[in-house]
mmCIF file of C-alpha atoms in Angstrom:
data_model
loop_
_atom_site.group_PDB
_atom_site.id
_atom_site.type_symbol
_atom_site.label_atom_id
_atom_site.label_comp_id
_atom_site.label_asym_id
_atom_site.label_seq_id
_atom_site.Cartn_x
_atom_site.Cartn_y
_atom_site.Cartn_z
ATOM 1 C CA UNK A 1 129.948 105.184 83.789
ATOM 2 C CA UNK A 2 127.683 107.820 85.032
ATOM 3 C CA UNK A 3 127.262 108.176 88.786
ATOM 4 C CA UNK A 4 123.287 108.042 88.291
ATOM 5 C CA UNK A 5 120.798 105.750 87.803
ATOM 6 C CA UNK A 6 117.142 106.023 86.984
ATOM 7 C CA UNK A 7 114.440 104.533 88.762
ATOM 8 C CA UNK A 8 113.875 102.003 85.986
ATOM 9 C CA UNK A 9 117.650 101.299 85.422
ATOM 10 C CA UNK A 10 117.652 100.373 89.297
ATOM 11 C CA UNK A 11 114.338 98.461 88.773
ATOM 12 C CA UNK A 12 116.156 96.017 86.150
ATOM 13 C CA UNK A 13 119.223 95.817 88.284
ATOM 14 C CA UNK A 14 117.326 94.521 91.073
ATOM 15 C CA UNK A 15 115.462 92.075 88.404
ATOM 16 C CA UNK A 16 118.647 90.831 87.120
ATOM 17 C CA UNK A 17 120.916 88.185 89.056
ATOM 18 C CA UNK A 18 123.617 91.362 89.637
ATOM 19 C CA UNK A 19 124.554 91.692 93.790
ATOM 20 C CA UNK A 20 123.014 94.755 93.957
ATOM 21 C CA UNK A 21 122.535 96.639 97.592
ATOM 22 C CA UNK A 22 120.143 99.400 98.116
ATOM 23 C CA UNK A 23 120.673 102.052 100.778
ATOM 24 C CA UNK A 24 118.335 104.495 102.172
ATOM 25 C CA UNK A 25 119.600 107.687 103.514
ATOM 26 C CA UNK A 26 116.446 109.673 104.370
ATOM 27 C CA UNK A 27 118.024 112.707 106.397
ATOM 28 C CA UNK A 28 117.472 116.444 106.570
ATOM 29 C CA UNK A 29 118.620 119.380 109.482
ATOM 30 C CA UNK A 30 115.328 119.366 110.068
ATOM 31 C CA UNK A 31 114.498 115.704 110.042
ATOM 32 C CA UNK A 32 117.146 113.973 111.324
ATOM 33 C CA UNK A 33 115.887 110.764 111.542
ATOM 34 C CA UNK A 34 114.279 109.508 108.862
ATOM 35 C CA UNK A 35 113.361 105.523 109.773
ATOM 36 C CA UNK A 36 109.817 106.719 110.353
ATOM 37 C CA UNK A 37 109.245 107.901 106.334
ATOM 38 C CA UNK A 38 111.732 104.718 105.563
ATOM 39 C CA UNK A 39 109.235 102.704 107.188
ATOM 40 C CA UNK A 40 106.189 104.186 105.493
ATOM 41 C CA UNK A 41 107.281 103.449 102.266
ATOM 42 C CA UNK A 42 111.307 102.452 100.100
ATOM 43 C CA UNK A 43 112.629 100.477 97.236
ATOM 44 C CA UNK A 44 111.920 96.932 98.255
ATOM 45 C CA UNK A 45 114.954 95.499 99.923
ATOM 46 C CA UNK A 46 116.391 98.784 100.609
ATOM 47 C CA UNK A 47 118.344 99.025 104.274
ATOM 48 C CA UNK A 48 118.195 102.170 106.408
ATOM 49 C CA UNK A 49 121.141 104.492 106.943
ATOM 50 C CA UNK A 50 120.971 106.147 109.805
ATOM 51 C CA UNK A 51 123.626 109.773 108.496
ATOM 52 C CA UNK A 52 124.218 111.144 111.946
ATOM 53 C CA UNK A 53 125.307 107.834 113.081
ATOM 54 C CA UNK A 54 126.728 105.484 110.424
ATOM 55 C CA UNK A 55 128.130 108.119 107.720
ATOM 56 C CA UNK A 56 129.698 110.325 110.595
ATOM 57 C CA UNK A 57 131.083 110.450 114.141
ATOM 58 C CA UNK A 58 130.377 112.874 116.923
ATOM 59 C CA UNK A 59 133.338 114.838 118.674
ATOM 60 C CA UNK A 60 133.905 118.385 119.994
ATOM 61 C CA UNK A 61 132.344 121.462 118.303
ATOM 62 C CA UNK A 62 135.553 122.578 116.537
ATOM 63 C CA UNK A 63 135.280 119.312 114.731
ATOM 64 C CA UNK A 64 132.172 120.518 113.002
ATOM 65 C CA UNK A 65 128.982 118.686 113.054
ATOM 66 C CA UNK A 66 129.616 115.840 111.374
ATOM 67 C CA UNK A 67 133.137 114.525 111.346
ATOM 68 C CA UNK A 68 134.329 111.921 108.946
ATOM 69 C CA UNK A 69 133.775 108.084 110.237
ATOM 70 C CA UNK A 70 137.062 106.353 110.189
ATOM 71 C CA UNK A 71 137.677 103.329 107.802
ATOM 72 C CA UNK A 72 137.351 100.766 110.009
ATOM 73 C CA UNK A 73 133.409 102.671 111.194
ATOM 74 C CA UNK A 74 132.805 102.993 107.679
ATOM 75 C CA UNK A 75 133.404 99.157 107.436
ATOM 76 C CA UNK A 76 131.919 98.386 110.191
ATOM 77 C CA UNK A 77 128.381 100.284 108.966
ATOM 78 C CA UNK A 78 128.589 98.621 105.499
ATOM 79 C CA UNK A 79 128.958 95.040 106.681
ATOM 80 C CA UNK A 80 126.170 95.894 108.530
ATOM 81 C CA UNK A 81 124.045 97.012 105.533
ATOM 82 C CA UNK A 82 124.770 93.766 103.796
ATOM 83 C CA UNK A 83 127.118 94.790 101.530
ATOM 84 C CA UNK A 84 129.485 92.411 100.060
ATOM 85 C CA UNK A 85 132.740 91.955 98.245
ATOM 86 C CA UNK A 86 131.746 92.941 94.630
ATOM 87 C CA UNK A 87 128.457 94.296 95.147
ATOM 88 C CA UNK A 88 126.895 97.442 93.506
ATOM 89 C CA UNK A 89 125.411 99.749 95.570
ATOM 90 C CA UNK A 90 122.849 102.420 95.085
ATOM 91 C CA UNK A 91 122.079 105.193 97.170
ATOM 92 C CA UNK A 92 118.437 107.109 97.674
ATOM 93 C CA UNK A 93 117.305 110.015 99.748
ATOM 94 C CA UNK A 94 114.257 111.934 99.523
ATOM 95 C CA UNK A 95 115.672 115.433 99.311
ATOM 96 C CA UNK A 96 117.188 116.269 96.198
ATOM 97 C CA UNK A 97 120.065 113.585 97.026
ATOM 98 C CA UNK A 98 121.993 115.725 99.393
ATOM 99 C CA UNK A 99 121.959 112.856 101.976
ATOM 100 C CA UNK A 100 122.511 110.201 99.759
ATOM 101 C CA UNK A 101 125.754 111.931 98.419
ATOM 102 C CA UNK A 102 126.987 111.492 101.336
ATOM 103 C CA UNK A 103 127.028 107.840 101.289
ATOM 104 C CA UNK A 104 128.388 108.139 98.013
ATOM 105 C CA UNK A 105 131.205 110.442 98.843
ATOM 106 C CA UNK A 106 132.391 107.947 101.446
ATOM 107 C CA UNK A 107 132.115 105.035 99.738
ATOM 108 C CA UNK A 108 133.533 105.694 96.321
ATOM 109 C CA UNK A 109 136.687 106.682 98.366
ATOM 110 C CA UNK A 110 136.440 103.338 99.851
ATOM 111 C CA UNK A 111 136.449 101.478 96.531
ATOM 112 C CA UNK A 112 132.768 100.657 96.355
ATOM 113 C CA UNK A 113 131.081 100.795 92.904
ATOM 114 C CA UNK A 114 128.262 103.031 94.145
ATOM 115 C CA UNK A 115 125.321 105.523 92.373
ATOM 116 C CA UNK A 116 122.654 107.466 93.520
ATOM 117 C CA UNK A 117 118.932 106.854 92.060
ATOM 118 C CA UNK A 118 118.325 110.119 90.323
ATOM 119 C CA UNK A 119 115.455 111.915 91.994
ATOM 120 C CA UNK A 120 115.106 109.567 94.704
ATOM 121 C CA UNK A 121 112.220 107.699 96.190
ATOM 122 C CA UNK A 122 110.394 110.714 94.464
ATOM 123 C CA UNK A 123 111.201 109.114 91.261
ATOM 124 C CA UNK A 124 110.855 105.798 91.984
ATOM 125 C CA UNK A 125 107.012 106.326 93.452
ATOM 126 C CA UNK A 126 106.539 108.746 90.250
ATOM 127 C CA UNK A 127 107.440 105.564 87.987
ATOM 128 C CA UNK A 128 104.823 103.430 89.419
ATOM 129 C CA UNK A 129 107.299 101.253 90.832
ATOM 130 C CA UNK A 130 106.553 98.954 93.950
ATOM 131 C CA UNK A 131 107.247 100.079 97.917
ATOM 132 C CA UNK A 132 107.802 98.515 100.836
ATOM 133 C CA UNK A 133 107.710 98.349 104.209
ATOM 134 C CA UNK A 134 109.315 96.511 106.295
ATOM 135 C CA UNK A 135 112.692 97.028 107.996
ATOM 136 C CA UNK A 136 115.509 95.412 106.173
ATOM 137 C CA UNK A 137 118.164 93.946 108.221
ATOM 138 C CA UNK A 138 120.018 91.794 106.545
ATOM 139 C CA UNK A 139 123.277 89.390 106.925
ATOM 140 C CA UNK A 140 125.850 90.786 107.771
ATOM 141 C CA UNK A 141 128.382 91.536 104.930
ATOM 142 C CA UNK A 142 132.137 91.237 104.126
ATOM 143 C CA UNK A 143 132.942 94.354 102.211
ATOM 144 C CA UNK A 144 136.443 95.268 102.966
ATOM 145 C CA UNK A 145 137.004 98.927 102.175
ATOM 146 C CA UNK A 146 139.970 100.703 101.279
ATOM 147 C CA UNK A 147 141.337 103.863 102.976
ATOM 148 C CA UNK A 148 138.745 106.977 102.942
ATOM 149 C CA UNK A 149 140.035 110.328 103.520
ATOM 150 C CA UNK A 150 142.361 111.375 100.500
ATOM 151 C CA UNK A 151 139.333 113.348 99.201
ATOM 152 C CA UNK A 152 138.835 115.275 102.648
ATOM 153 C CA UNK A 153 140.700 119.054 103.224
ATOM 154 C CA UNK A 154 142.180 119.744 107.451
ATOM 155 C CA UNK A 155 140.491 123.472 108.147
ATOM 156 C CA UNK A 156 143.976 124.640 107.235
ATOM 157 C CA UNK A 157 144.138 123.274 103.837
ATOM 158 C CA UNK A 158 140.403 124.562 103.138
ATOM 159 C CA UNK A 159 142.054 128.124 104.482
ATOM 160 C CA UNK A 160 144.818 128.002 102.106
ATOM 161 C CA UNK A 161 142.937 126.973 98.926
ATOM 162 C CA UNK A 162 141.831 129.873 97.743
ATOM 163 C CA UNK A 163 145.067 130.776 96.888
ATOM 164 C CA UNK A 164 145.014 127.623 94.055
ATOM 165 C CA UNK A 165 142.099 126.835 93.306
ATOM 166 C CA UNK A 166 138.085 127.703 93.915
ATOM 167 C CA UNK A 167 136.780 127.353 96.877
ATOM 168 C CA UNK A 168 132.710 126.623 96.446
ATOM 169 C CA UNK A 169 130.641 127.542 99.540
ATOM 170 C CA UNK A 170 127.404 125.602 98.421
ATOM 171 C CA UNK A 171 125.207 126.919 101.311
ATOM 172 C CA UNK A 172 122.098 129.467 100.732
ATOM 173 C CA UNK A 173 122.846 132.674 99.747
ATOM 174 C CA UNK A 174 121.816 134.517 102.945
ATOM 175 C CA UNK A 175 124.197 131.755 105.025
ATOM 176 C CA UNK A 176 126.896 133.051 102.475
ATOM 177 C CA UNK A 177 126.935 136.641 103.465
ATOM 178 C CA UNK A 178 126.187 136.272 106.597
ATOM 179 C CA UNK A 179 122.366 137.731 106.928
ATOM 180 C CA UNK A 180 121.650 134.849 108.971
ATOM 181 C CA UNK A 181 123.077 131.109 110.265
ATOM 182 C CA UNK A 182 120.373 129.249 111.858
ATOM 183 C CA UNK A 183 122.592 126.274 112.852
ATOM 184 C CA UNK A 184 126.288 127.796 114.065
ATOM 185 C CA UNK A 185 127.351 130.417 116.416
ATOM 186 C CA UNK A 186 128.821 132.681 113.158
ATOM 187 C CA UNK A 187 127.788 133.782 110.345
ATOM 188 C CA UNK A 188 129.785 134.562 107.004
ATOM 189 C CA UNK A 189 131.778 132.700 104.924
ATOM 190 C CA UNK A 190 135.656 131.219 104.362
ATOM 191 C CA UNK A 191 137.725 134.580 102.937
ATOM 192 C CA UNK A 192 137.830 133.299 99.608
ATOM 193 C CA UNK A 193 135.160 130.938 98.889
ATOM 194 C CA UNK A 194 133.022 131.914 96.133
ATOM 195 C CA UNK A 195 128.960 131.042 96.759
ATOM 196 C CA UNK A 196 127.597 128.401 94.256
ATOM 197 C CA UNK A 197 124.463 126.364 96.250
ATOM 198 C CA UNK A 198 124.216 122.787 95.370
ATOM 199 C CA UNK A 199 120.558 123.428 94.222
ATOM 200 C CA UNK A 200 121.696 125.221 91.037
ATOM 201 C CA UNK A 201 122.452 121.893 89.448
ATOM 202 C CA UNK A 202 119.192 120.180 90.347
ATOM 203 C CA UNK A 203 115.891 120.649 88.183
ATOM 204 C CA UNK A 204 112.738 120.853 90.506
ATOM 205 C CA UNK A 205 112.233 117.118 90.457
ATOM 206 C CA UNK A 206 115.602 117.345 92.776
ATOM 207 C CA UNK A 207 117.048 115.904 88.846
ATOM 208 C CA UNK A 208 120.879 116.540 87.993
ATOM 209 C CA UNK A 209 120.565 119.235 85.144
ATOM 210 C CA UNK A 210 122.123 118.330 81.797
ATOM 211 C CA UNK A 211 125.708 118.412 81.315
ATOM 212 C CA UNK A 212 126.060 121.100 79.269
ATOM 213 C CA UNK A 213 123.801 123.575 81.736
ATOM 214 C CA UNK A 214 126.234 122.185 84.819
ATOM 215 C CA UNK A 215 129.396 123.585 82.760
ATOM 216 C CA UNK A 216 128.198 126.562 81.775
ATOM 217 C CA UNK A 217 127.077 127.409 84.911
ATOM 218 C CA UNK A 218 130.901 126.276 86.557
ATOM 219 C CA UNK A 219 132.503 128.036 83.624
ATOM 220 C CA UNK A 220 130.415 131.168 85.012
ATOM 221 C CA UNK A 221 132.410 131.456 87.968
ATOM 222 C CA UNK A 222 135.757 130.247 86.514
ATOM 223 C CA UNK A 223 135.616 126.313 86.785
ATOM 224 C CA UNK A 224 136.736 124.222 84.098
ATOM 225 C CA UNK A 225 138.110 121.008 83.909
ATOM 226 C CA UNK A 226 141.958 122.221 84.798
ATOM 227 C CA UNK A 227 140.510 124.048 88.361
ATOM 228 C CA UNK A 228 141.217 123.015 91.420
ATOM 229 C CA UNK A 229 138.316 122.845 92.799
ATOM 230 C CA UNK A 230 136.955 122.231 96.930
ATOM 231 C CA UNK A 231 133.424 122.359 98.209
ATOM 232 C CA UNK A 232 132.301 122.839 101.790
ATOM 233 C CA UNK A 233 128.824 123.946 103.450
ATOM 234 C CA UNK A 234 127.378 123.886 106.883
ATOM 235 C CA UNK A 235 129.013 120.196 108.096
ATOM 236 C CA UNK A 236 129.959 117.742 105.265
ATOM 237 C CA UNK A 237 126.833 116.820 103.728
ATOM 238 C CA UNK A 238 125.716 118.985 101.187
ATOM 239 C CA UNK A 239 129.133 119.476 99.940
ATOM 240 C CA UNK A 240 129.471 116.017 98.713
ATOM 241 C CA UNK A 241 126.400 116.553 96.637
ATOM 242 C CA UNK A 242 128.366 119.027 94.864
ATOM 243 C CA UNK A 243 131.336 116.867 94.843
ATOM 244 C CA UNK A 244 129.041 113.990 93.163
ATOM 245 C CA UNK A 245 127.886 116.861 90.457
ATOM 246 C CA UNK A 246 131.203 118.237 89.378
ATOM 247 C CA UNK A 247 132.542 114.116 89.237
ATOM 248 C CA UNK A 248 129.615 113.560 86.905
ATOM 249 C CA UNK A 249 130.928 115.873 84.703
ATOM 250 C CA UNK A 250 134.269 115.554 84.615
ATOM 251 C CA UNK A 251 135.855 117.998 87.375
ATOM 252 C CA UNK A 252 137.220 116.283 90.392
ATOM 253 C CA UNK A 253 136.665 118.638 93.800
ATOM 254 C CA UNK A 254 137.798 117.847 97.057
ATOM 255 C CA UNK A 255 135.208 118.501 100.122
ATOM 256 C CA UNK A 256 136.154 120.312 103.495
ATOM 257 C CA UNK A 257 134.233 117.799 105.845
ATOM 258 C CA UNK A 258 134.414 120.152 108.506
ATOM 259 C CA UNK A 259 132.539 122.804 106.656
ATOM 260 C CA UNK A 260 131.104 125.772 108.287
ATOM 261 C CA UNK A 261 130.570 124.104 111.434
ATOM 262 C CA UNK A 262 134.180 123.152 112.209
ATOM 263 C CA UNK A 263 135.481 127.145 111.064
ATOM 264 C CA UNK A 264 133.274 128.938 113.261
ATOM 265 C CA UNK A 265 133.626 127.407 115.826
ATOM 266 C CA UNK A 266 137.555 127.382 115.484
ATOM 267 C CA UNK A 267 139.012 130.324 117.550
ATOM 268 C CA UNK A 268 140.802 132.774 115.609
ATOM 269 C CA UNK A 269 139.445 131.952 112.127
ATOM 270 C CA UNK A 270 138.381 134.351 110.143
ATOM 271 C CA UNK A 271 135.218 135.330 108.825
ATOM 272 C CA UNK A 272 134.346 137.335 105.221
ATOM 273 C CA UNK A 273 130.587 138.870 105.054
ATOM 274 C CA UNK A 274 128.412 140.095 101.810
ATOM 275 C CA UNK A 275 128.270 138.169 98.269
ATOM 276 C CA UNK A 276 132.066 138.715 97.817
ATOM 277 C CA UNK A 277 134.728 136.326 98.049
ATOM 278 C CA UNK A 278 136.066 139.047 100.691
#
């Protein structure tokens, strides 16, 4: 089963009698809160997901930015969304599904059958399909998850990996060889990691490219489907959208939820510069 859906897959899912749950995770660095767009317009029925809050915790700077929620938050938040024992849930963004991969990241490792609407609420407005407005809040749910975490590296396992596998640093280019870092107090990359950004895989609709196009462009740097394979980026987020990509076709990567933010500001880690692995 693919990990997608398309806006008029999800429109017949939510037309049939399936438990379905909709969840919108409208976030970006510069946006962080996206209720406000949420409540100009989503996927009727759809329930706000607040990232910063719900899909992470907040801790100490060598943590990174956006720490993993534990099981029992992760719970917590879906009950809260209305999700129930058995439902479907699909996940939307509107920003190339980097937010909404989060969601997905988490809750595939906690046993939910969960996709993300290809192309967002870009898609489903482009399709002609109804909005609303409101603010959903419903009943509470009884999902009970199972353990998240297996698919997360410690800072020292994301150090060491290079050594077994590829290490993907999915951030910009420029973030990659340390020409600038807007967000953290160093700039550079993991000695190692090789630089593939997330938005190679994604048409200009914010799309998943074809499968074939993916692989060849993972083969390109050494990736096929015997690599160990990790992802990080600046804190957690966009590295699950590559996590989500390499799934879809086949290659299972683990994701260093610490990312950039936990490594620099880490004491004593070190840094590589320039468009080599260093």
């Amino acid at each position: 089963m693919s990990n997608f859906v398309s806006a008029a897959e999800l429109n017949d899912l939510l037309a049939s009698d399936a438990p379905v749950r909709v969840l919108d995770v409208r976030w970006r660095l510069d946006r962080p809160d996206g209720h406000p767009e949420y409540l100009g317009g989503h996927v009727p029925g759809a329930v706000f997901v607040p990232l910063d809050r719900e899909l992470a915790t907040h801790g100490e700077p060598s943590e990174g930015r956006h720490p993993l929620p534990s099981t029992v938050q992760l719970q917590a938040a879906a009950r809260r969304w209305g999700v129930n024992h058995g439902d479907a849930v699909v996940v939307y963004d509107d920003f190339q599904g980097i937010a909404a991969a989060r969601a997905w990241w988490l809750l595939r490792q906690g046993g939910v059958d969960v996709r993300l609407l290809d192309g967002g609420i870009r898609a489903w407005v482009a399709a002609g399909l109804e909005v609303a407005t409101d603010d959903v809040l419903p009943e509470l749910g009884d999902v009970a998850l199972t353990e998240i975490g297996a698919e997360a590296l410690t800072i020292d396992e994301a150090a060491a990996f290079p050594a077994s596998g590829v290490l993907l640093d999915v951030r910009a280019p420029e973030r990659y060889r340390g020409e600038t870092e807007p967000y953290d107090p160093v700039a550079g990359h993991i000695p190692g990691a090789i630089n593939l950004p997330t938005g190679r895989h994604l048409d200009d609709e914010g799309r998943m490219l074809d499968r074939t196009t993916v692989l060849k462009t993972l083969e390109s740097i050494g990736i096929d489907a015997g690599t160990s394979v990790a992802a990080y980026c600046g804190s957690g987020v966009t590295a699950a959208h590559t996590a989500l990509v390499l799934d879809e076709v086949g290659i299972a990567a683990k994701v260093f939820a610490g990312s950039w933010s936990q490594w620099s500001n880490t004491p004593g880690r070190p840094v590589a510069t320039g468009d080599q692995p260093g």
